[in-house]
mmCIF file of C-alpha atoms in Angstrom:
data_model
loop_
_atom_site.group_PDB
_atom_site.id
_atom_site.type_symbol
_atom_site.label_atom_id
_atom_site.label_comp_id
_atom_site.label_asym_id
_atom_site.label_seq_id
_atom_site.Cartn_x
_atom_site.Cartn_y
_atom_site.Cartn_z
ATOM 1 C CA UNK A 315 -6.951 32.424 49.003
ATOM 2 C CA UNK A 316 -9.367 30.205 47.155
ATOM 3 C CA UNK A 317 -10.411 31.388 43.699
ATOM 4 C CA UNK A 318 -14.120 31.831 44.398
ATOM 5 C CA UNK A 319 -13.469 33.576 47.713
ATOM 6 C CA UNK A 320 -11.125 36.030 46.008
ATOM 7 C CA UNK A 321 -13.650 36.736 43.257
ATOM 8 C CA UNK A 322 -16.553 37.198 45.675
ATOM 9 C CA UNK A 323 -14.479 39.453 47.913
ATOM 10 C CA UNK A 324 -13.393 41.552 44.931
ATOM 11 C CA UNK A 325 -16.981 41.799 43.695
ATOM 12 C CA UNK A 326 -18.126 42.971 47.142
ATOM 13 C CA UNK A 327 -15.391 45.621 47.320
ATOM 14 C CA UNK A 328 -16.196 47.097 43.917
ATOM 15 C CA UNK A 329 -19.938 47.032 44.629
ATOM 16 C CA UNK A 330 -19.291 48.838 47.934
ATOM 17 C CA UNK A 331 -17.486 51.603 46.045
ATOM 18 C CA UNK A 332 -20.297 51.882 43.506
ATOM 19 C CA UNK A 333 -22.859 52.081 46.306
ATOM 20 C CA UNK A 334 -20.771 54.705 48.151
ATOM 21 C CA UNK A 335 -20.764 56.810 44.986
ATOM 22 C CA UNK A 336 -24.499 56.151 44.463
ATOM 23 C CA UNK A 337 -24.016 54.673 40.987
ATOM 24 C CA UNK A 338 -24.891 51.024 41.619
ATOM 25 C CA UNK A 339 -27.874 50.673 39.318
ATOM 26 C CA UNK A 340 -28.683 47.392 37.570
ATOM 27 C CA UNK A 341 -26.790 48.177 34.347
ATOM 28 C CA UNK A 342 -23.647 49.028 36.275
ATOM 29 C CA UNK A 343 -23.907 45.968 38.516
ATOM 30 C CA UNK A 344 -24.038 43.937 35.300
ATOM 31 C CA UNK A 345 -20.662 45.455 34.368
ATOM 32 C CA UNK A 346 -19.282 44.169 37.670
ATOM 33 C CA UNK A 347 -20.612 40.684 36.923
ATOM 34 C CA UNK A 348 -18.984 40.782 33.471
ATOM 35 C CA UNK A 349 -15.666 41.826 34.999
ATOM 36 C CA UNK A 350 -15.833 39.024 37.579
ATOM 37 C CA UNK A 351 -16.560 36.459 34.855
ATOM 38 C CA UNK A 352 -13.626 37.733 32.789
ATOM 39 C CA UNK A 353 -11.227 37.696 35.745
ATOM 40 C CA UNK A 354 -12.357 34.199 36.769
ATOM 41 C CA UNK A 355 -10.640 32.843 33.664
ATOM 42 C CA UNK A 356 -7.577 35.037 34.324
ATOM 43 C CA UNK A 357 -7.109 33.873 37.913
ATOM 44 C CA UNK A 358 -7.733 30.230 36.942
ATOM 45 C CA UNK A 359 -4.731 30.567 34.614
ATOM 46 C CA UNK A 360 -2.611 32.307 37.288
ATOM 47 C CA UNK A 361 -3.803 31.266 40.776
ATOM 48 C CA UNK A 362 -1.042 33.312 42.421
ATOM 49 C CA UNK A 363 -2.814 36.390 41.050
ATOM 50 C CA UNK A 364 -5.841 35.912 43.318
ATOM 51 C CA UNK A 365 -4.517 38.616 45.654
ATOM 52 C CA UNK A 366 -4.568 41.083 42.749
ATOM 53 C CA UNK A 367 -8.086 40.432 41.470
ATOM 54 C CA UNK A 368 -9.837 43.211 43.452
ATOM 55 C CA UNK A 369 -7.757 45.928 41.832
ATOM 56 C CA UNK A 370 -8.140 44.372 38.411
ATOM 57 C CA UNK A 371 -11.918 44.113 38.682
ATOM 58 C CA UNK A 372 -12.075 47.720 39.901
ATOM 59 C CA UNK A 373 -10.062 48.779 36.842
ATOM 60 C CA UNK A 374 -12.223 46.673 34.525
ATOM 61 C CA UNK A 375 -15.401 48.279 35.866
ATOM 62 C CA UNK A 376 -13.830 51.725 35.670
ATOM 63 C CA UNK A 377 -12.904 51.134 32.012
ATOM 64 C CA UNK A 378 -16.386 49.813 31.178
ATOM 65 C CA UNK A 379 -18.011 52.793 32.878
ATOM 66 C CA UNK A 380 -15.806 55.221 30.956
ATOM 67 C CA UNK A 381 -16.884 53.649 27.679
ATOM 68 C CA UNK A 382 -20.603 53.775 28.544
ATOM 69 C CA UNK A 383 -21.236 56.451 31.176
ATOM 70 C CA UNK A 384 -18.172 58.585 31.878
ATOM 71 C CA UNK A 385 -15.396 58.865 34.450
ATOM 72 C CA UNK A 386 -15.697 57.014 37.751
ATOM 73 C CA UNK A 387 -14.884 57.506 40.538
ATOM 74 C CA UNK A 388 -14.307 61.234 40.335
ATOM 75 C CA UNK A 389 -11.454 62.639 42.393
ATOM 76 C CA UNK A 390 -12.678 64.344 45.574
ATOM 77 C CA UNK A 391 -9.254 65.929 46.173
ATOM 78 C CA UNK A 392 -9.130 68.233 43.151
ATOM 79 C CA UNK A 393 -12.660 69.632 43.218
ATOM 80 C CA UNK A 394 -11.453 73.264 43.090
ATOM 81 C CA UNK A 395 -9.416 72.818 39.890
ATOM 82 C CA UNK A 396 -12.438 72.772 37.572
ATOM 83 C CA UNK A 397 -10.896 69.781 35.793
ATOM 84 C CA UNK A 398 -12.801 66.706 36.977
ATOM 85 C CA UNK A 399 -10.807 63.520 36.618
ATOM 86 C CA UNK A 400 -11.104 59.944 37.769
ATOM 87 C CA UNK A 401 -9.107 58.282 40.477
ATOM 88 C CA UNK A 402 -6.768 55.462 39.465
ATOM 89 C CA UNK A 403 -6.153 52.087 41.066
ATOM 90 C CA UNK A 404 -2.660 51.651 42.477
ATOM 91 C CA UNK A 405 -0.837 49.412 42.305
ATOM 92 C CA UNK A 406 -2.085 48.417 38.868
ATOM 93 C CA UNK A 407 -1.168 44.818 39.581
ATOM 94 C CA UNK A 408 -0.631 44.156 43.253
ATOM 95 C CA UNK A 409 -2.263 43.446 46.581
ATOM 96 C CA UNK A 410 -4.038 46.083 48.703
ATOM 97 C CA UNK A 411 -5.252 48.324 45.856
ATOM 98 C CA UNK A 412 -6.127 51.958 46.570
ATOM 99 C CA UNK A 413 -7.967 54.685 44.694
ATOM 100 C CA UNK A 414 -5.345 57.388 44.117
ATOM 101 C CA UNK A 415 -5.516 60.872 42.599
ATOM 102 C CA UNK A 416 -3.242 60.759 39.538
ATOM 103 C CA UNK A 417 -2.455 64.485 39.805
ATOM 104 C CA UNK A 418 -1.526 64.719 43.485
ATOM 105 C CA UNK A 419 -0.638 61.060 44.224
ATOM 106 C CA UNK A 420 -2.918 61.242 47.292
ATOM 107 C CA UNK A 421 -4.424 57.895 48.272
ATOM 108 C CA UNK A 422 -8.132 58.629 48.678
ATOM 109 C CA UNK A 423 -9.334 55.188 49.827
ATOM 110 C CA UNK A 424 -8.704 51.487 49.589
ATOM 111 C CA UNK A 425 -10.723 49.753 46.915
ATOM 112 C CA UNK A 426 -13.994 48.928 48.657
ATOM 113 C CA UNK A 427 -13.808 51.913 51.015
ATOM 114 C CA UNK A 428 -14.696 54.973 48.934
ATOM 115 C CA UNK A 429 -16.252 57.617 51.117
ATOM 116 C CA UNK A 430 -14.407 56.351 54.200
ATOM 117 C CA UNK A 431 -11.183 57.706 55.680
ATOM 118 C CA UNK A 432 -7.905 56.188 54.511
ATOM 119 C CA UNK A 433 -6.506 53.720 57.020
ATOM 120 C CA UNK A 434 -2.857 53.880 58.048
#
């Protein structure tokens, strides 16, 4: 996959998740742009990593949001526990990243498909 295509696809997936969670305001979209710019350098150094860039950008945005706004995306599986926690991206470095509940190991959605049913 060409570098720019991989970056644009990753950007679109993360933005789709932000929109699904209704948190895609201008400040947060700027965090996505920063993450894409950072990962552009990374994938230029390791072109074979292009397949992993969506999960990495999702993690970068998640980390930036934690620092500025709080946990995102919140786990929809454990709503009864009274202990809100964020989903994690799995695999941390691999293709086909998913948002997964770290407490139950349930895959909630593929990156880019929050709010939609998990596909086989």
